[in-house]
XYZ file of N, CA and C in Angstrom:
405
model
N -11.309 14.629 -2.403
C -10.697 14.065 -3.592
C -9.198 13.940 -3.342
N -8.622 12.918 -2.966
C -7.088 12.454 -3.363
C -6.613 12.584 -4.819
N -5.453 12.987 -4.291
C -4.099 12.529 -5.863
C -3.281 11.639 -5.181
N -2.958 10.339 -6.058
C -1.669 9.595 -5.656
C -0.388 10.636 -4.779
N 0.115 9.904 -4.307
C 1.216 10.586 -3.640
C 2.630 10.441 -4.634
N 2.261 9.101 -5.116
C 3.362 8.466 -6.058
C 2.571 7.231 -7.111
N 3.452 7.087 -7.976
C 2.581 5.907 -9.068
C 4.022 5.145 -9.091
N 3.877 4.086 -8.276
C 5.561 3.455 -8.840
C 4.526 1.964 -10.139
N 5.670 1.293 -10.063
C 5.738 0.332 -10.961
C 5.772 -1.429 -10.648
N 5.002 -2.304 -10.584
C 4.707 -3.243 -9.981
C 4.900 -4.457 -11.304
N 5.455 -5.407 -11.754
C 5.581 -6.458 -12.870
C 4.671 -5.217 -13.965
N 5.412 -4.175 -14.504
C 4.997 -3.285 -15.071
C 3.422 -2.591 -15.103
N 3.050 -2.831 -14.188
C 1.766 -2.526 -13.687
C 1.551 -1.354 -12.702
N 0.592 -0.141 -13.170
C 1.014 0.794 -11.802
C 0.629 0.399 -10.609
N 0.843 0.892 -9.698
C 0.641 0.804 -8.204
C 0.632 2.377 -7.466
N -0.535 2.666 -7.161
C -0.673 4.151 -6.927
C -0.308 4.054 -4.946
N -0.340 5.267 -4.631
C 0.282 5.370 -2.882
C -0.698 6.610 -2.399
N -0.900 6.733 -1.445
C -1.580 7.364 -0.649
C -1.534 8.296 0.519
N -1.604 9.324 0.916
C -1.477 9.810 1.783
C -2.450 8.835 3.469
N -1.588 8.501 4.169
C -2.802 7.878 5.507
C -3.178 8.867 6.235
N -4.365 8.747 6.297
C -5.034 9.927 7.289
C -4.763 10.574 8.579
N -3.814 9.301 9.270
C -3.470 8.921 10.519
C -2.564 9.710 10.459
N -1.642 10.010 9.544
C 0.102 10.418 9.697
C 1.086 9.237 9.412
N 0.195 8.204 8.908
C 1.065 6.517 8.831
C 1.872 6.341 7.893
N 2.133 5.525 7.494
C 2.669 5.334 6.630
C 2.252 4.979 5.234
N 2.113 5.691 4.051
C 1.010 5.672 2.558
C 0.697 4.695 2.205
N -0.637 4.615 2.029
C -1.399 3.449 2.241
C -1.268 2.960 0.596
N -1.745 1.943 0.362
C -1.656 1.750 -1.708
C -3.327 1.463 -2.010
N -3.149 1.634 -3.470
C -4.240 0.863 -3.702
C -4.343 -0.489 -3.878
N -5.053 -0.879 -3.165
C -4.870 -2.727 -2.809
C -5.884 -3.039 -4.632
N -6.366 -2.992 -5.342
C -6.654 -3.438 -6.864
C -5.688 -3.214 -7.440
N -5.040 -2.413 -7.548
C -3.549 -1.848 -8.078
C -2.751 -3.326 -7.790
N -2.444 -3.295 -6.620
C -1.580 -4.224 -6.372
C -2.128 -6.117 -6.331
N -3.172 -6.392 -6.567
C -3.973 -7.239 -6.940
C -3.722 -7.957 -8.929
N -3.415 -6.505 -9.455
C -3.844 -6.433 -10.903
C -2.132 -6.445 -11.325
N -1.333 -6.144 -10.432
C 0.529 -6.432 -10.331
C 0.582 -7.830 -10.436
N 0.108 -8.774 -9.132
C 0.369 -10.053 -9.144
C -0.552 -11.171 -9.897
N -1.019 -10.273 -11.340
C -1.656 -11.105 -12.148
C -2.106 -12.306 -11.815
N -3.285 -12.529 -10.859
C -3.968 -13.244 -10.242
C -4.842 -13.461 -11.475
N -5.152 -15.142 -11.352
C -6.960 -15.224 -11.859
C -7.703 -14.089 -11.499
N -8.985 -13.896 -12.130
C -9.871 -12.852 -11.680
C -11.049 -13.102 -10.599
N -11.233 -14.812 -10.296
C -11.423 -15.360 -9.312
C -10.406 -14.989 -8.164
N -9.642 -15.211 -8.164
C -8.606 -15.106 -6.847
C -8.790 -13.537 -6.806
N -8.840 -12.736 -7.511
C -8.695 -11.167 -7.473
C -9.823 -10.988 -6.461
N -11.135 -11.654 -7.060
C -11.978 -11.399 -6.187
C -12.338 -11.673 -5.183
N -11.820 -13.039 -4.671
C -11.732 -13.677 -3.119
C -10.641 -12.773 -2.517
N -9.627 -12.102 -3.271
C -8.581 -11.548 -1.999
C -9.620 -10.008 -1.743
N -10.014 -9.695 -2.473
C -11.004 -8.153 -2.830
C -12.297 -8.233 -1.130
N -12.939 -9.196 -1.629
C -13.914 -9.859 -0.585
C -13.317 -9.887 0.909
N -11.762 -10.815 0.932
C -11.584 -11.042 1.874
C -11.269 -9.356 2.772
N -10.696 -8.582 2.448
C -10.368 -7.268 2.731
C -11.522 -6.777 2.731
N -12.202 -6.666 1.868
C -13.729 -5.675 2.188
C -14.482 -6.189 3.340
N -14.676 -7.429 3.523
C -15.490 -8.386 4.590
C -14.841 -9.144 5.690
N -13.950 -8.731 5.499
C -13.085 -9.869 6.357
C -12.951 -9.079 7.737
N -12.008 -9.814 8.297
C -11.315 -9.296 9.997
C -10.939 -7.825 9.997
N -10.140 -7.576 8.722
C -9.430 -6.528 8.460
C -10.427 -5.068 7.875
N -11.635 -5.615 7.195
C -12.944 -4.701 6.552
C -12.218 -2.812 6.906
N -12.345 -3.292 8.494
C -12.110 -1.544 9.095
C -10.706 -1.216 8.335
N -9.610 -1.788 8.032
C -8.328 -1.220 8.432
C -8.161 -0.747 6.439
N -9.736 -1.308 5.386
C -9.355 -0.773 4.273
C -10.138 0.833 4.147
N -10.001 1.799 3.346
C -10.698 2.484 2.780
C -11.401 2.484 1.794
N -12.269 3.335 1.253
C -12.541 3.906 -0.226
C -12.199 4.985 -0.647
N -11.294 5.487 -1.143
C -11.239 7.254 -1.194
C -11.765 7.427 -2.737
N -11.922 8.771 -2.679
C -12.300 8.908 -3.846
C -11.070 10.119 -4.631
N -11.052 9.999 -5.998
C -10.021 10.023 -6.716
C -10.173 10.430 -7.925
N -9.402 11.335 -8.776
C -10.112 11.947 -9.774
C -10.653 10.644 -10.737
N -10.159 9.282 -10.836
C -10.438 8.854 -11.598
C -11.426 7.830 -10.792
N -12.346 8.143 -9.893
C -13.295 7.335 -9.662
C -13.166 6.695 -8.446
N -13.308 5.938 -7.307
C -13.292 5.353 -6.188
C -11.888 4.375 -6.185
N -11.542 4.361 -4.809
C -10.296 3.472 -5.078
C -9.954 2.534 -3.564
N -9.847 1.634 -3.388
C -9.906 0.558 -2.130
C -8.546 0.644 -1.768
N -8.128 1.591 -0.690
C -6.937 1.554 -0.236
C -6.835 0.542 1.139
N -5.387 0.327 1.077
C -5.059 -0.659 2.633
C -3.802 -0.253 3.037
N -3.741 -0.569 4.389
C -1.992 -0.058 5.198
C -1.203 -1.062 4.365
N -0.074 -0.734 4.668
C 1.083 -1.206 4.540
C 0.768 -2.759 4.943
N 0.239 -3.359 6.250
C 0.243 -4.726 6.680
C -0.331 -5.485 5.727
N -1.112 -4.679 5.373
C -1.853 -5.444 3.914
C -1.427 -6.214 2.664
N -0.293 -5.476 2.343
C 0.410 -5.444 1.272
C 2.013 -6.576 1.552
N 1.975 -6.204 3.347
C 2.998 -7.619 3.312
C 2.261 -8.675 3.769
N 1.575 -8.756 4.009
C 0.812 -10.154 3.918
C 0.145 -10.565 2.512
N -0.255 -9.664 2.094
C -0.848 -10.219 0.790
C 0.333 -10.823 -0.174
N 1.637 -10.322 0.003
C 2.540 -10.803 -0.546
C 3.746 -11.872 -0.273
N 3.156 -11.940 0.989
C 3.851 -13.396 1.819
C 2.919 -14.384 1.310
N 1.368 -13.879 0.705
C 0.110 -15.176 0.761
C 0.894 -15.569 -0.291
N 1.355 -14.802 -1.354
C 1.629 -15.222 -3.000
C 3.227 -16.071 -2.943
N 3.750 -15.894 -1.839
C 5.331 -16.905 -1.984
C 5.036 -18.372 -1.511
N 4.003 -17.998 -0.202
C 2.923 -19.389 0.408
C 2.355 -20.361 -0.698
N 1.903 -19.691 -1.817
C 1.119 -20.081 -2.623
C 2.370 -20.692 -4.024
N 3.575 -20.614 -3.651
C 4.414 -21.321 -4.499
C 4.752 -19.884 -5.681
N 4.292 -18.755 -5.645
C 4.836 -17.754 -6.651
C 6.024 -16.900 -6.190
N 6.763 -16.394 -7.304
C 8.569 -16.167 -6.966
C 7.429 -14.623 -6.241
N 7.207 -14.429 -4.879
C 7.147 -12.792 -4.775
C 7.796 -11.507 -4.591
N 9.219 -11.976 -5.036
C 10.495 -11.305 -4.226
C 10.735 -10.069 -5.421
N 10.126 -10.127 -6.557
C 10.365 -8.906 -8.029
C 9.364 -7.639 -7.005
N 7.793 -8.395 -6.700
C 6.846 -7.417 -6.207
C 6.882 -7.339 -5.001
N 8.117 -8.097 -4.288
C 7.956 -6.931 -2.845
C 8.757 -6.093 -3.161
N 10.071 -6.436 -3.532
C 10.797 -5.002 -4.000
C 10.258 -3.731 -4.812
N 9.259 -4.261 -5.606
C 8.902 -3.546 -6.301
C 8.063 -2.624 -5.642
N 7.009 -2.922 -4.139
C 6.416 -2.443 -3.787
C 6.879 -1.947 -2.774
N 8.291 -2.258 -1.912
C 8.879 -1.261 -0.997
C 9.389 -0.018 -1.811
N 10.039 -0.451 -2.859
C 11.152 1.268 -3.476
C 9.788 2.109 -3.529
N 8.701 1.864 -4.101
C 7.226 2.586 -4.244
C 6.985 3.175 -3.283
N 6.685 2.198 -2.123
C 6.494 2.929 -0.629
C 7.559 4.285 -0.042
N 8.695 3.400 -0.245
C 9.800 4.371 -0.714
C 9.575 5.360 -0.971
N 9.627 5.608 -2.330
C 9.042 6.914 -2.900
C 8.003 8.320 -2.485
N 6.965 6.935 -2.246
C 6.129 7.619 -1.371
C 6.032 8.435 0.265
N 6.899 7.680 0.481
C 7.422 8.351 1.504
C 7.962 9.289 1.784
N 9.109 9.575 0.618
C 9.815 10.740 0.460
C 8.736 11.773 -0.301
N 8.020 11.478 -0.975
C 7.043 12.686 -1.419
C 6.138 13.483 -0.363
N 6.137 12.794 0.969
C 5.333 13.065 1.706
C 6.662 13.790 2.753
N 7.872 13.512 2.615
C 8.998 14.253 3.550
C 9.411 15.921 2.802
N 9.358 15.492 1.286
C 9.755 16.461 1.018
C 11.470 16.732 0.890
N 11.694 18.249 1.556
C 12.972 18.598 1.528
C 13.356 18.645 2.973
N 12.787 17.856 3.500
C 13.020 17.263 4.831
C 14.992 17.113 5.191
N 15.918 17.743 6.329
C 17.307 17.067 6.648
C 17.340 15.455 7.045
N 18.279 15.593 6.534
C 18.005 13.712 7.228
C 17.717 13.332 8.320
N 18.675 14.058 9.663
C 17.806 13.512 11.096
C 16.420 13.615 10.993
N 15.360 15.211 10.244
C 13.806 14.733 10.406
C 13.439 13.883 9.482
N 14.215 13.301 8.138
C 13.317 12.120 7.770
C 13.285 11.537 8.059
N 14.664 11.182 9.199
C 14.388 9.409 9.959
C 13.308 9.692 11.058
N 13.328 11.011 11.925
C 12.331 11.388 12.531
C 11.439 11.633 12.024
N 10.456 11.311 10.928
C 9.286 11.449 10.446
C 8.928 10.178 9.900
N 9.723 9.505 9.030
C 9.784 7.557 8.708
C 9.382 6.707 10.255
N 10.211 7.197 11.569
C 9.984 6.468 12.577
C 8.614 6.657 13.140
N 8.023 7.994 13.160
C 6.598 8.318 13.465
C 5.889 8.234 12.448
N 6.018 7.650 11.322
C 5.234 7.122 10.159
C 4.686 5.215 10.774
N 6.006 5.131 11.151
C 6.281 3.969 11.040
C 4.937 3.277 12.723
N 5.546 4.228 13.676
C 4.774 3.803 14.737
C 3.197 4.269 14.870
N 2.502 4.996 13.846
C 1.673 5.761 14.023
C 0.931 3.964 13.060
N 1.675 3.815 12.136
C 1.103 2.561 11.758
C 0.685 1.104 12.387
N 1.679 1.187 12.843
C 1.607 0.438 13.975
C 0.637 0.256 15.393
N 0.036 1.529 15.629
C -1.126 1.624 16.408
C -0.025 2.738 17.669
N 0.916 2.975 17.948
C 2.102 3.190 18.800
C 1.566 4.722 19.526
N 1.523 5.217 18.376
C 1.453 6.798 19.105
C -0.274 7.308 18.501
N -0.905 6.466 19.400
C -2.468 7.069 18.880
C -2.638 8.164 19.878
């Protein structure tokens, strides 16, 4: 059973964060952030599909959560899904910010009372562990 790591705030919509299993960098809940960029509920469900079935299938989760199952994705997820929405003619520049300070956040919940040289040394092995770098 997971707890969010952090709940930031997305076009006033939450957006919950995740601990990655890997040591990566906190994964989100990709419906969370689906239900931010107030999509049709058609489009909700072709981007839903495309992640569950798609190329990417492996790189989502399911965790489970006090409040019931939840479809998490890395970080790559979340900037592509939000490059699809500027592609697609929508302003996405409120919800990427909105979804880095989050990550943000999340990040630091997971550093703690960390000195600064180890948070940049723990952000950088967040960062490459995501990346595939230091398997």
């Amino acid at each position: 059973m997971q707890t969010p790591l952090y709940t930031g705030h997305v076009n006033g919509r939450p957006l919950r964060y995740f601990r990655a299993d890997d040591g990566g960098l906190p994964r989100h809940a990709f419906l969370d952030l689906l239900d931010a960029a107030a999509l049709p509920e058609d489009a909700k469900l072709m981007f839903l599909r495309m992640v569950r079935n798609g190329q990417w299938k492996d790189d989502t989760q399911v965790v489970p959560t006090p409040t019931g199952p939840v479809v998490t994705a890395p970080h790559f997820m979340a900037q592509g899904f939000i490059g699809v929405l500027g592609e697609l003619g929508m302003n996405n520049d409120l919800i990427d910010r909105a979804y880095t300070e989050g990550l943000t956040s999340a990040c630091d919940a997971l550093m703690g009372d960390l000195p600064p040289q180890a948070r940049f040394e723990a952000i950088i092995s967040m960062g490459r562990k995501h990346l595939g770098v230091d398997q």
